[in-house]
Short mmCIF file of C-alpha atoms and ligand atoms in Angstrom, two decimals:
data_model
loop_
_atom_site.label_atom_id
_atom_site.label_comp_id
_atom_site.label_asym_id
_atom_site.label_seq_id
_atom_site.Cartn_x
_atom_site.Cartn_y
_atom_site.Cartn_z
CA MET A 1431 307.09 -190.65 -34.01
CA GLN A 1432 304.62 -190.71 -31.08
CA LYS A 1433 305.61 -193.51 -28.66
CA ARG A 1434 303.07 -195.91 -27.42
CA ILE A 1435 302.97 -197.32 -23.89
CA LEU A 1436 300.81 -199.87 -22.02
CA ILE A 1437 300.15 -199.16 -18.57
CA THR A 1438 298.43 -201.97 -16.50
CA GLY A 1439 296.66 -201.04 -13.25
CA ALA A 1440 295.88 -197.76 -15.05
CA ALA A 1441 292.71 -197.02 -13.01
CA GLY A 1442 294.57 -197.41 -9.74
CA PHE A 1443 296.30 -194.83 -7.53
CA LEU A 1444 299.71 -195.09 -9.02
CA GLY A 1445 298.81 -196.30 -12.55
CA SER A 1446 296.46 -193.38 -13.01
CA HIS A 1447 299.14 -190.84 -12.07
CA LEU A 1448 301.47 -192.59 -14.49
CA CYS A 1449 298.95 -192.41 -17.30
CA ASP A 1450 298.74 -188.60 -16.57
CA ARG A 1451 302.47 -188.19 -16.74
CA PHE A 1452 302.90 -190.15 -20.06
CA MET A 1453 299.95 -188.33 -21.66
CA ALA A 1454 301.67 -185.00 -20.56
CA GLU A 1455 304.97 -186.25 -22.17
CA GLY A 1456 303.09 -186.72 -25.59
CA TYR A 1457 302.73 -190.51 -25.49
CA GLU A 1458 299.83 -192.62 -26.79
CA VAL A 1459 298.72 -194.37 -23.64
CA ILE A 1460 296.85 -197.64 -23.43
CA GLY A 1461 295.46 -198.20 -19.96
CA MET A 1462 294.47 -201.61 -18.85
CA ASP A 1463 292.72 -202.54 -15.60
CA ASN A 1464 290.22 -205.28 -14.39
CA LEU A 1465 288.89 -202.73 -11.85
CA LEU A 1466 289.21 -205.12 -9.02
CA THR A 1467 290.73 -202.42 -6.74
CA GLY A 1468 290.96 -199.49 -9.35
CA SER A 1469 288.27 -197.09 -10.26
CA LEU A 1470 287.34 -195.31 -13.51
CA ASP A 1471 287.01 -192.08 -11.56
CA ASN A 1472 290.80 -191.87 -11.50
CA ILE A 1473 291.05 -191.78 -15.26
CA GLN A 1474 287.68 -190.36 -16.24
CA HIS A 1475 289.32 -187.10 -17.34
CA LEU A 1476 291.57 -189.03 -20.00
CA PHE A 1477 288.60 -190.65 -21.84
CA PRO A 1478 288.11 -187.63 -24.18
CA GLU A 1479 291.74 -187.64 -25.17
CA LYS A 1480 292.53 -188.93 -28.61
CA ALA A 1481 295.94 -190.34 -27.30
CA PHE A 1482 294.19 -192.42 -24.55
CA GLN A 1483 292.42 -195.74 -24.81
CA PHE A 1484 291.28 -198.05 -22.04
CA HIS A 1485 290.98 -201.92 -22.07
CA HIS A 1486 289.06 -203.59 -19.23
CA HIS A 1487 291.03 -206.70 -18.94
CA ASP A 1488 292.62 -209.02 -16.36
CA VAL A 1489 296.29 -209.36 -17.22
CA SER A 1490 296.40 -212.63 -15.46
CA THR A 1491 294.86 -214.10 -18.69
CA PHE A 1492 296.39 -213.71 -22.17
CA VAL A 1493 297.02 -210.03 -22.95
CA HIS A 1494 296.42 -208.87 -26.52
CA VAL A 1495 297.18 -205.27 -27.73
CA PRO A 1496 297.01 -204.61 -31.42
CA GLY A 1497 299.81 -202.53 -33.05
CA GLU A 1498 303.16 -201.68 -31.87
CA LEU A 1499 304.40 -200.95 -28.29
CA ASP A 1500 307.50 -199.02 -27.20
CA TYR A 1501 307.02 -199.49 -23.40
CA ILE A 1502 305.07 -201.51 -20.91
CA LEU A 1503 304.56 -200.59 -17.26
CA HIS A 1504 303.23 -203.31 -15.17
CA PHE A 1505 301.46 -201.76 -12.24
CA ALA A 1506 298.36 -203.95 -11.85
CA SER A 1507 298.01 -205.54 -8.41
CA PRO A 1508 296.07 -205.17 -5.13
CA ALA A 1509 298.66 -203.32 -3.05
CA SER A 1510 297.28 -202.75 0.49
CA PRO A 1511 297.60 -205.41 3.23
CA ILE A 1512 293.79 -205.53 3.56
CA ASP A 1513 293.48 -205.96 -0.15
CA TYR A 1514 295.71 -208.84 -0.46
CA LEU A 1515 294.34 -210.55 2.51
CA LYS A 1516 290.78 -210.48 0.97
CA MET A 1517 292.18 -211.33 -2.44
CA PRO A 1518 295.12 -213.69 -1.96
CA ILE A 1519 294.75 -215.68 -5.18
CA GLN A 1520 294.18 -212.70 -7.44
CA THR A 1521 297.20 -211.09 -5.80
CA MET A 1522 299.51 -214.02 -6.57
CA LYS A 1523 298.07 -214.40 -10.15
CA VAL A 1524 298.60 -210.91 -11.24
CA GLY A 1525 302.20 -210.89 -9.95
CA SER A 1526 303.04 -214.13 -11.39
CA LEU A 1527 300.87 -215.04 -14.36
CA GLY A 1528 300.23 -211.36 -15.19
CA THR A 1529 303.86 -210.64 -15.18
CA HIS A 1530 304.67 -213.62 -17.38
CA ASN A 1531 301.93 -212.58 -19.92
CA LEU A 1532 303.36 -209.01 -19.92
CA LEU A 1533 306.89 -210.10 -20.34
CA GLY A 1534 305.66 -212.31 -23.27
CA LEU A 1535 304.00 -209.33 -24.84
CA ALA A 1536 307.00 -207.29 -24.46
CA LYS A 1537 309.07 -209.99 -26.21
CA ALA A 1538 306.58 -210.10 -28.98
CA LYS A 1539 306.49 -206.34 -29.40
CA ASN A 1540 310.24 -205.66 -28.77
CA ALA A 1541 309.07 -203.22 -25.98
CA ARG A 1542 310.85 -202.19 -22.94
CA VAL A 1543 309.04 -203.33 -19.77
CA LEU A 1544 309.11 -201.81 -16.16
CA ILE A 1545 307.66 -203.83 -13.56
CA ALA A 1546 306.38 -202.46 -10.13
CA SER A 1547 308.15 -204.31 -7.43
CA THR A 1548 307.94 -203.26 -3.68
CA SER A 1549 309.80 -202.82 -0.51
CA GLU A 1550 307.77 -205.86 0.64
CA VAL A 1551 310.43 -208.02 -1.00
CA TYR A 1552 312.67 -207.01 1.90
CA GLY A 1553 309.95 -208.34 4.30
CA ASP A 1554 310.63 -207.52 7.97
CA PRO A 1555 314.10 -206.29 7.20
CA THR A 1556 317.00 -207.00 9.37
CA VAL A 1557 319.19 -204.42 7.27
CA HIS A 1558 318.38 -200.86 7.82
CA PRO A 1559 318.00 -198.72 5.76
CA GLN A 1560 317.25 -201.23 2.98
CA THR A 1561 319.68 -201.31 0.03
CA GLU A 1562 318.99 -203.17 -3.17
CA GLU A 1563 321.66 -205.79 -2.37
CA TYR A 1564 319.65 -206.94 0.77
CA TRP A 1565 317.90 -210.25 0.00
CA GLY A 1566 315.13 -209.68 2.46
CA ASN A 1567 313.36 -211.51 5.35
CA VAL A 1568 309.99 -212.86 4.13
CA ASN A 1569 307.71 -215.25 5.60
CA PRO A 1570 306.28 -217.18 2.42
CA ILE A 1571 303.33 -218.57 4.19
CA GLY A 1572 302.33 -215.61 6.35
CA PRO A 1573 299.38 -213.28 5.51
CA ARG A 1574 301.76 -210.99 3.39
CA GLY A 1575 303.50 -213.97 1.63
CA VAL A 1576 300.89 -213.79 -1.28
CA TYR A 1577 302.06 -210.34 -2.18
CA ASP A 1578 305.71 -210.51 -1.21
CA GLU A 1579 306.37 -213.91 -2.90
CA ALA A 1580 304.50 -212.86 -5.96
CA LYS A 1581 306.65 -209.75 -6.23
CA ARG A 1582 309.80 -211.72 -5.57
CA PHE A 1583 308.77 -214.24 -8.34
CA GLN A 1584 308.03 -211.18 -10.48
CA GLU A 1585 311.57 -209.94 -10.06
CA ALA A 1586 312.98 -213.38 -10.79
CA ILE A 1587 311.02 -213.98 -14.02
CA THR A 1588 311.74 -210.48 -15.18
CA MET A 1589 315.60 -210.91 -14.70
CA ALA A 1590 315.17 -214.36 -16.45
CA TYR A 1591 313.58 -212.72 -19.63
CA HIS A 1592 316.39 -210.15 -19.33
CA THR A 1593 319.23 -212.68 -19.36
CA PHE A 1594 317.74 -215.42 -21.41
CA HIS A 1595 315.76 -213.38 -24.06
CA GLY A 1596 317.84 -210.05 -23.83
CA LEU A 1597 314.55 -208.24 -23.09
CA GLU A 1598 314.98 -204.62 -21.94
CA THR A 1599 313.63 -204.70 -18.43
CA ARG A 1600 313.52 -202.22 -15.45
CA ILE A 1601 312.59 -203.07 -11.94
CA VAL A 1602 311.45 -200.38 -9.35
CA ARG A 1603 311.17 -201.25 -5.73
CA ILE A 1604 308.39 -198.84 -4.51
CA PHE A 1605 308.40 -197.84 -0.83
CA ASN A 1606 305.18 -196.36 0.88
CA THR A 1607 303.68 -193.81 -1.34
CA TYR A 1608 300.68 -191.58 -0.84
CA GLY A 1609 298.74 -188.79 -2.49
CA PRO A 1610 295.33 -187.94 -4.12
CA ARG A 1611 293.45 -190.93 -5.59
CA MET A 1612 294.50 -193.24 -2.89
CA ARG A 1613 291.47 -195.19 -1.90
CA LEU A 1614 289.91 -193.90 1.28
CA ASN A 1615 289.13 -197.27 2.72
CA ASP A 1616 292.05 -199.45 1.59
CA GLY A 1617 293.10 -200.06 5.13
CA ARG A 1618 296.62 -198.44 4.85
CA ALA A 1619 297.81 -196.13 7.65
CA LEU A 1620 297.60 -192.83 5.78
CA PRO A 1621 294.07 -193.17 4.26
CA ALA A 1622 292.86 -194.63 7.51
CA PHE A 1623 294.32 -191.81 9.68
CA LEU A 1624 293.14 -188.91 7.30
CA HIS A 1625 289.60 -190.46 6.90
CA GLN A 1626 289.36 -190.94 10.73
CA ALA A 1627 290.60 -187.34 11.38
CA ILE A 1628 288.15 -185.88 8.90
CA THR A 1629 285.09 -187.87 9.96
CA GLY A 1630 285.66 -187.45 13.68
CA LYS A 1631 286.73 -190.85 14.68
CA ASP A 1632 289.81 -191.80 16.80
CA LEU A 1633 292.98 -192.87 15.04
CA THR A 1634 293.68 -196.53 15.07
CA VAL A 1635 297.34 -197.27 15.67
CA PHE A 1636 298.39 -200.95 15.43
CA GLY A 1637 300.65 -202.42 18.00
CA ASP A 1638 302.45 -199.74 20.12
CA GLY A 1639 303.13 -197.55 16.97
CA SER A 1640 306.98 -197.93 17.29
CA GLN A 1641 307.14 -199.51 13.87
CA THR A 1642 308.47 -197.06 11.16
CA ARG A 1643 307.64 -196.11 7.61
CA SER A 1644 308.98 -193.64 5.26
CA PHE A 1645 306.38 -191.99 3.02
CA CYS A 1646 306.90 -190.68 -0.43
CA TYR A 1647 304.56 -188.24 -2.22
CA VAL A 1648 303.22 -189.63 -5.49
CA SER A 1649 304.64 -187.04 -7.91
CA ASP A 1650 308.14 -187.84 -6.59
CA LEU A 1651 307.61 -191.50 -7.22
CA VAL A 1652 306.30 -190.93 -10.71
CA GLU A 1653 309.40 -188.76 -11.53
CA GLY A 1654 311.72 -191.66 -10.22
CA ILE A 1655 309.80 -194.24 -12.38
CA TYR A 1656 309.97 -192.06 -15.44
CA ARG A 1657 313.62 -191.61 -15.07
CA LEU A 1658 314.23 -195.31 -14.46
CA LEU A 1659 312.25 -196.26 -17.64
CA LEU A 1660 314.38 -194.03 -19.77
CA SER A 1661 317.64 -195.11 -18.10
CA ASP A 1662 319.76 -197.94 -19.16
CA TYR A 1663 319.92 -199.61 -15.80
CA HIS A 1664 318.19 -203.03 -15.56
CA LEU A 1665 318.87 -203.97 -11.88
CA PRO A 1666 316.27 -203.16 -9.07
CA VAL A 1667 316.16 -199.57 -7.91
CA ASN A 1668 314.60 -198.30 -4.61
CA ILE A 1669 312.29 -195.22 -5.02
CA GLY A 1670 310.88 -193.96 -1.92
CA ASN A 1671 311.35 -190.98 0.60
CA PRO A 1672 313.96 -191.75 3.31
CA ASP A 1673 312.19 -189.48 5.81
CA GLU A 1674 311.31 -192.13 8.36
CA ILE A 1675 308.77 -191.77 11.04
CA THR A 1676 307.12 -194.04 13.73
CA ILE A 1677 303.51 -194.75 13.02
CA LYS A 1678 302.60 -193.27 16.44
CA GLU A 1679 304.33 -190.07 15.58
CA PHE A 1680 302.63 -190.19 12.21
CA ALA A 1681 299.18 -190.40 13.72
CA GLU A 1682 300.16 -187.63 16.09
CA GLU A 1683 301.27 -185.47 13.02
CA ILE A 1684 298.05 -185.97 11.33
CA ILE A 1685 296.04 -185.00 14.46
CA SER A 1686 298.01 -181.79 14.79
CA PHE A 1687 297.99 -181.02 10.95
CA THR A 1688 294.26 -181.51 10.72
CA GLY A 1689 293.51 -179.72 14.06
CA CYS A 1690 291.10 -182.44 15.01
CA ASP A 1691 290.70 -183.35 18.63
CA GLN A 1692 290.42 -187.13 18.34
CA LYS A 1693 292.75 -189.37 20.28
CA ILE A 1694 294.76 -192.37 19.25
CA ILE A 1695 293.51 -195.88 20.10
CA TYR A 1696 295.64 -198.83 20.03
CA GLN A 1697 294.60 -202.07 18.19
CA ASP A 1698 296.42 -205.43 17.49
CA LEU A 1699 299.53 -205.35 15.31
CA PRO A 1700 298.86 -207.40 12.19
CA LYS A 1701 301.06 -210.61 11.76
CA ASP A 1702 304.33 -210.04 10.13
CA ASP A 1703 304.00 -206.30 10.12
CA PRO A 1704 307.53 -205.04 9.30
CA LYS A 1705 309.10 -203.22 12.25
CA GLN A 1706 311.01 -200.79 10.23
CA ARG A 1707 311.32 -199.56 6.70
CA GLN A 1708 313.42 -196.91 5.15
CA PRO A 1709 314.90 -196.91 1.55
CA ASP A 1710 318.64 -196.35 0.77
CA ILE A 1711 318.24 -194.34 -2.25
CA THR A 1712 321.99 -194.06 -3.10
CA LYS A 1713 321.36 -195.88 -6.49
CA ALA A 1714 318.41 -193.57 -7.54
CA ARG A 1715 320.55 -190.53 -6.67
CA GLU A 1716 323.69 -191.79 -8.50
CA ILE A 1717 322.06 -193.53 -11.52
CA LEU A 1718 318.92 -191.43 -12.05
CA GLY A 1719 319.92 -188.07 -10.47
CA TRP A 1720 316.75 -188.45 -8.57
CA GLU A 1721 315.72 -187.64 -4.99
CA PRO A 1722 312.35 -186.81 -3.46
CA ARG A 1723 311.45 -183.05 -3.43
CA VAL A 1724 307.96 -182.83 -1.68
CA SER A 1725 308.02 -182.70 2.04
CA ARG A 1726 305.59 -184.63 4.19
CA ARG A 1727 303.81 -181.39 5.18
CA GLU A 1728 303.40 -180.27 1.61
CA GLY A 1729 302.26 -183.72 0.35
CA LEU A 1730 299.88 -184.25 3.36
CA LYS A 1731 298.22 -180.86 2.56
CA LYS A 1732 297.48 -181.97 -0.95
CA THR A 1733 296.33 -185.37 0.04
CA TYR A 1734 294.08 -183.97 2.80
CA ASP A 1735 292.39 -181.50 0.29
CA TYR A 1736 291.67 -184.40 -1.91
CA PHE A 1737 290.25 -186.71 0.77
CA LYS A 1738 288.21 -183.66 2.21
CA LYS A 1739 286.58 -183.12 -1.12
CA VAL A 1740 285.77 -186.81 -1.65
CA ILE A 1741 284.40 -187.27 1.87
CA ASP A 1742 282.30 -183.98 1.62
CA LYS A 1743 280.92 -185.34 -1.73
CA GLN A 1744 280.11 -188.66 -0.06
CA GLN A 1745 278.49 -187.17 2.88
CA ALA A 1746 276.56 -184.70 0.62
CA ALA A 1747 275.14 -187.78 -1.43
CA GLU A 1748 274.23 -189.60 1.75
CA ALA A 1749 272.34 -186.64 3.08
CA VAL A 1750 270.10 -186.54 -0.23
CA SER A 1751 269.41 -190.31 -0.24
N1 LIG B 172 298.68 -199.13 10.57
C1 LIG B 172 298.11 -198.58 11.61
N2 LIG B 172 296.72 -198.15 11.71
C2 LIG B 172 295.98 -198.36 10.63
C3 LIG B 172 296.56 -198.98 9.37
C4 LIG B 172 297.87 -199.30 9.43
O1 LIG B 172 298.84 -198.33 12.76
O2 LIG B 172 294.73 -197.98 10.58
C5 LIG B 172 300.04 -199.46 10.59
C6 LIG B 172 300.36 -200.82 9.97
O3 LIG B 172 300.24 -201.96 10.93
C7 LIG B 172 301.80 -200.67 9.61
C8 LIG B 172 301.80 -199.17 9.05
O4 LIG B 172 300.77 -198.51 9.75
O5 LIG B 172 302.76 -200.93 10.63
C9 LIG B 172 301.83 -198.98 7.65
O6 LIG B 172 300.75 -199.75 7.16
P1 LIG B 172 300.25 -199.77 5.68
O7 LIG B 172 299.08 -200.50 5.65
O8 LIG B 172 300.01 -198.18 5.27
O9 LIG B 172 301.36 -200.25 4.78
P2 LIG B 172 302.60 -201.35 5.03
O10 LIG B 172 303.83 -200.45 4.95
O11 LIG B 172 302.34 -202.05 6.22
O12 LIG B 172 302.40 -202.16 3.69
#
C-alpha cells in the first residue's frame, strides 16, 4: 500500500527537499504551507505529479486533511533570525498552536509525527559540542526567544502526547543547514555572503566573526530525517555537520571560493547571537547509522551554482523592465 505523508512548510527550503525525497520513495505527499516565507517555485515541479497535492493553509488554525495519514512532518516555521524578528507572533503560533494542531491530527489519524526542532533550543550554549542531554541557555524574552521558546514548547508538548496518548513521535534538532532553494535574502550568513560575493558587495560579518557555526548540506540533513522517521527512537536527535568554522573564516572561504575581490566589513553583533555551535552526533551515528557525507566545498559549489542561476535570472528580468 502506498504510504501517505503530510509535510508542513512544504514550500520552504527544507520542506521542499523533503517533499522530493518522499516522492522519490514512492509516497503520496500532501504538502501544506501558508507561503509566509515559503515559495511555490520550490515545489512547482511537483504539481504535475499524481502523488502530490498542495494545500494552502496556515497550520496555526485547525488542520483538516481528508483520508488516512501514515506520517506527518512538521516543518512549517519562519527559521531565520531576520524572519522571526519580523514575524514574532506567527513564529510563536506555528511552533505552539501549529504543533498542537498537528499532534491532534496525528492522534486522530493514528499517524507517526516528526517535528522539526532546532539547535536554538540550546540557546547560547555553555556545553560544547552540544549533546542532546544539554538543557540549553535560552533568553526567553530576547529577540530569539520567540523562536527558541516556541521550539522548546514544541518539544515539551510532543513528549506529552507521546507519554500521555502513546503517540508515535520523533524529534529532530536541526543545526545550520544550507543548499539550493535557500532564500537569497533571508538574512542568514550563507545566503548573505554568497549573494554579496556574486553581486559585488562587501561581505558583512557581524561582531568580530569569532562566533562559530557548523554547516550541514541539505541532502545529508534529509537523509538523517528520513532515517529518524523510520527508526523507533522517540527522544530528540541532533542532525548536523560537526565541521565547525568561525564566521570570519567562513566569509574568507566564500571570498576565496568564488574568486571575488570584495573585502569583509564588520557590523554589530545581533543580541543573544550564540558564540559557538557544533552538534555532537554520537546518537545519530549509533541509532541511525547516519553521518554527513557532503563536504563544505562540495556543498558550497552546488549552492553557489543555484544562487548564481537565480541571481542571473533576476538581473536579466531587471534589465528588461
Ligand atoms: N552573520 C554574519 N553576517 C551576516 C549574517 C549572519 O556575520 O550577514 C552571522 C550571525 O550573526 C551568526 C552567524 O553568522 O553569528 C550565523 O547566522 P545565521 O543567521 O546564518 O544563523 P544562526 O545560526 O545565527 O541562526
